[in-house]
mmCIF file of C-alpha atoms in Angstrom:
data_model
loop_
_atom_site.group_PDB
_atom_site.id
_atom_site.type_symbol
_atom_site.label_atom_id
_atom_site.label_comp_id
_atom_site.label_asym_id
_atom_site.label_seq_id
_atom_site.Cartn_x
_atom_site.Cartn_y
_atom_site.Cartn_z
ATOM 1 C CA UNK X 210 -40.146 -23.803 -14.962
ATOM 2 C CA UNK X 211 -38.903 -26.509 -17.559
ATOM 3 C CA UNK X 212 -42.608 -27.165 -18.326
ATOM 4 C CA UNK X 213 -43.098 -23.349 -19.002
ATOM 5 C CA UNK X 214 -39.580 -23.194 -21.045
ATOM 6 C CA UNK X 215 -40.685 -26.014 -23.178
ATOM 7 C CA UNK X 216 -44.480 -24.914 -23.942
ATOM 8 C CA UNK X 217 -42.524 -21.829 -25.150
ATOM 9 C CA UNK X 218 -40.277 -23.395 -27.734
ATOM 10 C CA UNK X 219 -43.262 -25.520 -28.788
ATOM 11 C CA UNK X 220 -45.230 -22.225 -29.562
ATOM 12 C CA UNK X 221 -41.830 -21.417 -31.387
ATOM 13 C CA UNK X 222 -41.872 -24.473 -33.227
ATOM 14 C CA UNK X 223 -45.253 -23.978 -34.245
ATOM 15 C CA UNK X 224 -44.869 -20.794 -35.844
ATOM 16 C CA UNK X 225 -41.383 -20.557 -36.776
ATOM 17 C CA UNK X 226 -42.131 -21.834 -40.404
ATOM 18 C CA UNK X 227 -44.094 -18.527 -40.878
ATOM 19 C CA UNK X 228 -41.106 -16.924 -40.204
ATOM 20 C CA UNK X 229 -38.520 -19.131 -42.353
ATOM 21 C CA UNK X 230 -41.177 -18.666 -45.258
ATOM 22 C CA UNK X 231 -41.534 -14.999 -45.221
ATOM 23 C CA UNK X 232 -37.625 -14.439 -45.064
ATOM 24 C CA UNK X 233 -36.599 -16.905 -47.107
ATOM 25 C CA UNK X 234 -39.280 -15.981 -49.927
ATOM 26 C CA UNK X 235 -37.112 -13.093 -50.888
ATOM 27 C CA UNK X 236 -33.348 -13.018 -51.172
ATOM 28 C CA UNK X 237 -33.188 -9.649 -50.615
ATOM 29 C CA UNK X 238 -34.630 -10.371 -46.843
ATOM 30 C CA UNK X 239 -32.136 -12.967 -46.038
ATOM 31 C CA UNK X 240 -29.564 -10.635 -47.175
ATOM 32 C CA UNK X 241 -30.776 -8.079 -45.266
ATOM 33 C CA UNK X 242 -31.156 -10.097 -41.855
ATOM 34 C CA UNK X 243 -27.407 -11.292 -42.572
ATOM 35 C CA UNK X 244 -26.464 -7.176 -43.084
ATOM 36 C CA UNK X 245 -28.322 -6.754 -39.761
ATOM 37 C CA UNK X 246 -26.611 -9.371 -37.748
ATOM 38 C CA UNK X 247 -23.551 -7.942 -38.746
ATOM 39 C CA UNK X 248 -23.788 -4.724 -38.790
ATOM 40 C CA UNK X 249 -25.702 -4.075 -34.968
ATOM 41 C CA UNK X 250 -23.041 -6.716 -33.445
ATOM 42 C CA UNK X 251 -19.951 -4.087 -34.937
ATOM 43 C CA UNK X 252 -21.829 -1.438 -33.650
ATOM 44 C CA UNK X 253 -22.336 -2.553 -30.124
ATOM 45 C CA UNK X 254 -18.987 -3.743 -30.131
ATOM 46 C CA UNK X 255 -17.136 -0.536 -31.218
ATOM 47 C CA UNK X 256 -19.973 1.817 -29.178
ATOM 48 C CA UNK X 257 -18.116 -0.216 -26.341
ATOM 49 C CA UNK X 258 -15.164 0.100 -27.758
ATOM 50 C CA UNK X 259 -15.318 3.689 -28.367
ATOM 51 C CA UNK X 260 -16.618 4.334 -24.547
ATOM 52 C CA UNK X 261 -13.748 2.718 -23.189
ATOM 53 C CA UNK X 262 -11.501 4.902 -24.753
ATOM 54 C CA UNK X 263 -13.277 7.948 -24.537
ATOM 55 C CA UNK X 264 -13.476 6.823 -20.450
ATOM 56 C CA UNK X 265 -9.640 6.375 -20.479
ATOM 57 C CA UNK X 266 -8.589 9.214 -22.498
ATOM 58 C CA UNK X 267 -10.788 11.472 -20.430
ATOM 59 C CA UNK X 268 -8.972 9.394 -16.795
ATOM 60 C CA UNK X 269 -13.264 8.944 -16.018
ATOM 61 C CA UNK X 270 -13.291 7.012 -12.925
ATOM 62 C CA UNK X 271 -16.386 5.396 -14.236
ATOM 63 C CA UNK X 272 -14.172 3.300 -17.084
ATOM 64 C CA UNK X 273 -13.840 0.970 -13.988
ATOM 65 C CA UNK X 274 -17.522 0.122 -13.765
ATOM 66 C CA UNK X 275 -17.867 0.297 -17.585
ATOM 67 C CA UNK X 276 -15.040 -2.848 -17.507
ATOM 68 C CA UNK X 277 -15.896 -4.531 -14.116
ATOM 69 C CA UNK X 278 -20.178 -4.735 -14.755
ATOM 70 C CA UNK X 279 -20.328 -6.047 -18.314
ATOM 71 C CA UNK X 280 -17.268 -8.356 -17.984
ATOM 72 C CA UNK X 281 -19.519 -9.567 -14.747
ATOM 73 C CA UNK X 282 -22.170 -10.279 -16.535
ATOM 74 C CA UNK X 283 -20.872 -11.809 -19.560
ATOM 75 C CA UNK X 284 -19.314 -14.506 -17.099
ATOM 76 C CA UNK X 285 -22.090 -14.962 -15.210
ATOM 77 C CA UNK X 286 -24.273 -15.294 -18.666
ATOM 78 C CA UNK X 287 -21.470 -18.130 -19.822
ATOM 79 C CA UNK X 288 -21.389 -19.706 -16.930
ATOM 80 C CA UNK X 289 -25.561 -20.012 -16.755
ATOM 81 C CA UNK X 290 -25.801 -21.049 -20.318
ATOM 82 C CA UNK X 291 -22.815 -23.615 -19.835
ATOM 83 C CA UNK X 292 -24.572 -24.997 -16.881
ATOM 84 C CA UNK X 293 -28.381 -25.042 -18.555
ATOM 85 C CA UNK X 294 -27.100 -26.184 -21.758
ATOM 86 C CA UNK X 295 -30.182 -25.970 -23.271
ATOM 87 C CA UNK X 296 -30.612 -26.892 -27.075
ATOM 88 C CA UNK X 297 -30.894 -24.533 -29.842
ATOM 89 C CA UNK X 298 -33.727 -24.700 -31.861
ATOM 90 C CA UNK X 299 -32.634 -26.364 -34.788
ATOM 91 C CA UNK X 300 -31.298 -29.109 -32.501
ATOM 92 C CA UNK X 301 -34.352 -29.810 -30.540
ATOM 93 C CA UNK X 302 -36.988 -29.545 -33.506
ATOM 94 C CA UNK X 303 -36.529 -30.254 -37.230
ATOM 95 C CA UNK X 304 -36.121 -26.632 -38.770
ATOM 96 C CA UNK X 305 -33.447 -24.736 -40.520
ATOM 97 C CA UNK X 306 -32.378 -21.617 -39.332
ATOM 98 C CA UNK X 307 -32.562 -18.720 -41.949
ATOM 99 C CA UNK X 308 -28.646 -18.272 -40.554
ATOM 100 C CA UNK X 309 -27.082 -21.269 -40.889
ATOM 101 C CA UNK X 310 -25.220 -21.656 -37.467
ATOM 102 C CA UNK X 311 -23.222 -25.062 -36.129
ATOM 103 C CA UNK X 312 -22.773 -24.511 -32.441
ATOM 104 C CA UNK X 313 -24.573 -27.167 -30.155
ATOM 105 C CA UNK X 314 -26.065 -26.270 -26.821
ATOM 106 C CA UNK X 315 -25.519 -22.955 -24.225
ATOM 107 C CA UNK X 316 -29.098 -21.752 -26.244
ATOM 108 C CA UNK X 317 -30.048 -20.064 -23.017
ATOM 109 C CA UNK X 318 -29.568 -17.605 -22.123
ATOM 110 C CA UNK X 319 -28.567 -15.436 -25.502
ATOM 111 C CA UNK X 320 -25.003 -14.269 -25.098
ATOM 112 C CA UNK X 321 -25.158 -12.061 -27.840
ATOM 113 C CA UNK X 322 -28.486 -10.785 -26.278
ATOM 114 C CA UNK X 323 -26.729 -10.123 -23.202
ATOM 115 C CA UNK X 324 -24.354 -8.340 -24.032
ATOM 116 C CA UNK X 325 -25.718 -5.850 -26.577
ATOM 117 C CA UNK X 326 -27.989 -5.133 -23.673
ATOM 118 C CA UNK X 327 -25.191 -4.116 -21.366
ATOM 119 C CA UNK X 328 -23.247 -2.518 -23.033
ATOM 120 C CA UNK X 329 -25.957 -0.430 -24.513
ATOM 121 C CA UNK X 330 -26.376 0.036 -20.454
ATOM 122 C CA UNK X 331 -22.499 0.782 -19.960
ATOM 123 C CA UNK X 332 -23.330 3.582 -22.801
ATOM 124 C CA UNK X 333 -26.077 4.892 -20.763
ATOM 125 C CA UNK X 334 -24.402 4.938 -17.777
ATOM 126 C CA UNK X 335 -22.120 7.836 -19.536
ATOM 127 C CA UNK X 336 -24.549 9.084 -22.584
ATOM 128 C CA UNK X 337 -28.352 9.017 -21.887
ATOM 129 C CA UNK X 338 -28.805 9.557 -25.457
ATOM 130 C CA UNK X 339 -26.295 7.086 -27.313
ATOM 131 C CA UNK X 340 -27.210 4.609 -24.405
ATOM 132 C CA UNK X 341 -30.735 5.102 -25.344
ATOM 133 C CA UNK X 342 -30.768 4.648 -29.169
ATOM 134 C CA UNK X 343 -28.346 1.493 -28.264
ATOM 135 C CA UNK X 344 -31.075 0.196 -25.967
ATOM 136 C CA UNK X 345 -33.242 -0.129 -28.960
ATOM 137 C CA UNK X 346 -30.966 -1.807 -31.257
ATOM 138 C CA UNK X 347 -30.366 -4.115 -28.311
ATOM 139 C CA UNK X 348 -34.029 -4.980 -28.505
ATOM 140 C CA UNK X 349 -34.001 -5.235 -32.487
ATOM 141 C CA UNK X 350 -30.729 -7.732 -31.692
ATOM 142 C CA UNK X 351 -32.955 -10.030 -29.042
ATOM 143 C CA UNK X 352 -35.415 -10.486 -31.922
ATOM 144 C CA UNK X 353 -33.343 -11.399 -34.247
ATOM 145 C CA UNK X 354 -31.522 -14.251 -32.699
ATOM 146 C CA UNK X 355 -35.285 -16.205 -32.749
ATOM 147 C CA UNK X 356 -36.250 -14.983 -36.483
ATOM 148 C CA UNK X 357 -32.515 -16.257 -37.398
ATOM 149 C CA UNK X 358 -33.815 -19.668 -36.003
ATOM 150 C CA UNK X 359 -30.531 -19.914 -33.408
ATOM 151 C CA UNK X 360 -32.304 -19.208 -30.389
ATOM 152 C CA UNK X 361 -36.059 -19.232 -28.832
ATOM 153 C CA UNK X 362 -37.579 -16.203 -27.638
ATOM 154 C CA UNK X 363 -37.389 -16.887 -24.016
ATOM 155 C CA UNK X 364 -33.466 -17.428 -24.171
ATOM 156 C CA UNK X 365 -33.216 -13.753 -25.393
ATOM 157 C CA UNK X 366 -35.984 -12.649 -22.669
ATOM 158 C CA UNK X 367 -33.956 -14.401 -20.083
ATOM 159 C CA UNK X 368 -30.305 -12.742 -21.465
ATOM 160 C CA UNK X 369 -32.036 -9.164 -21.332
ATOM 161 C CA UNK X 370 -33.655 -9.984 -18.021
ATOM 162 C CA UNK X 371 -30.360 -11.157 -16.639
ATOM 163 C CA UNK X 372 -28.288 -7.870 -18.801
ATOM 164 C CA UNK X 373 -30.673 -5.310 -17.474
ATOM 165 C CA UNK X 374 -30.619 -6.108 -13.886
ATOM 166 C CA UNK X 375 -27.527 -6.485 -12.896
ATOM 167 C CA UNK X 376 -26.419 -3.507 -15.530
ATOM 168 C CA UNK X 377 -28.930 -1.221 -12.920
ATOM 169 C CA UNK X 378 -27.906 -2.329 -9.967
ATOM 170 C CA UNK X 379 -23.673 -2.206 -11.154
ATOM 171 C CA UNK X 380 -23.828 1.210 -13.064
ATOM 172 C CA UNK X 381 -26.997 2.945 -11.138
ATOM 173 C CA UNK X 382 -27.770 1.299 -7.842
ATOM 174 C CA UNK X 383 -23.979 0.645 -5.730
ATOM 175 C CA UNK X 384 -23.085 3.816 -5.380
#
């Protein structure tokens, strides 16, 4: 598995400079990957938020589950990355990420992956719709973490992976 992890950030390494040239050629595309990394993680967090309130204000039983499953897997994400600690990308190779960012270690798996994924799932759970569109900027969120140069694309494949099963099995498969 550490074999297959590291071919991957290799193949990362290999073709992130395509990536750091095309954004960085053009202000206008930093800015706009700086606009997007801002603006998707305030509205995932008041979409959740805005749930929880709507839950409690309505006394909807299912505000326990909406609490309970993505505080469940945001600990169990910490507690995996803590204990991988792998490196983030600008710490194992020589690059710059197009968003400068300091932290060292806990690259995988994606926190911020992980939990745009569930709670676009805790959304779901109570709005098909909402939960659906949120789903998709979820997505948009796990690619940018890799184009921002902060993570490699299997730490955001292994955050979703991790987000979307136990978000089925806590809000649609325990009854």
């Amino acid at each position: 598995m550490i074999c297959f992890y590291n071919k991957s950030c290799e193949r990362f390494y290999e073709k992130y400079p395509l990536i750091y040239e095309w954004f960085t050629a053009s202000q206008k595309r930093v800015s706009g990957l700086k606009i997007f990394k801002s603006v998707s993680t305030a509205v995932m967090y008041a979409a959740y938020i805005l749930l929880l309130v709507f839950l409690g204000g309505a006394g909807d039983m299912r505000i326990i589950r909406a609490i309970i499953v993505p505080a469940l897997v945001f600990l169990f994400v910490t507690v995996v990355r803590k204990g991988i600690n792998a490196p983030r990308p600008y710490e194992k190779y020589p690059i710059k990420p197009i968003i400068p960012k300091s932290t060292k270690g806990k690259s995988c798996p994606s926190r911020h992956t992980a939990c745009a994924f569930i709670i676009a799932l805790a959304v779901l759970y109570v709005n098909v719709p909402l939960g659906i569109c949120l789903l998709i900027l979820s997505v948009f969120i796990g690619i940018s973490r890799p184009v921002m140069g902060v993570h490699f694309p299997l730490d955001v494949t292994f955050a979703a992976v991790i987000a979307v099963a136990l978000g089925i099995v806590g809000f649609f498969v325990i009854p």
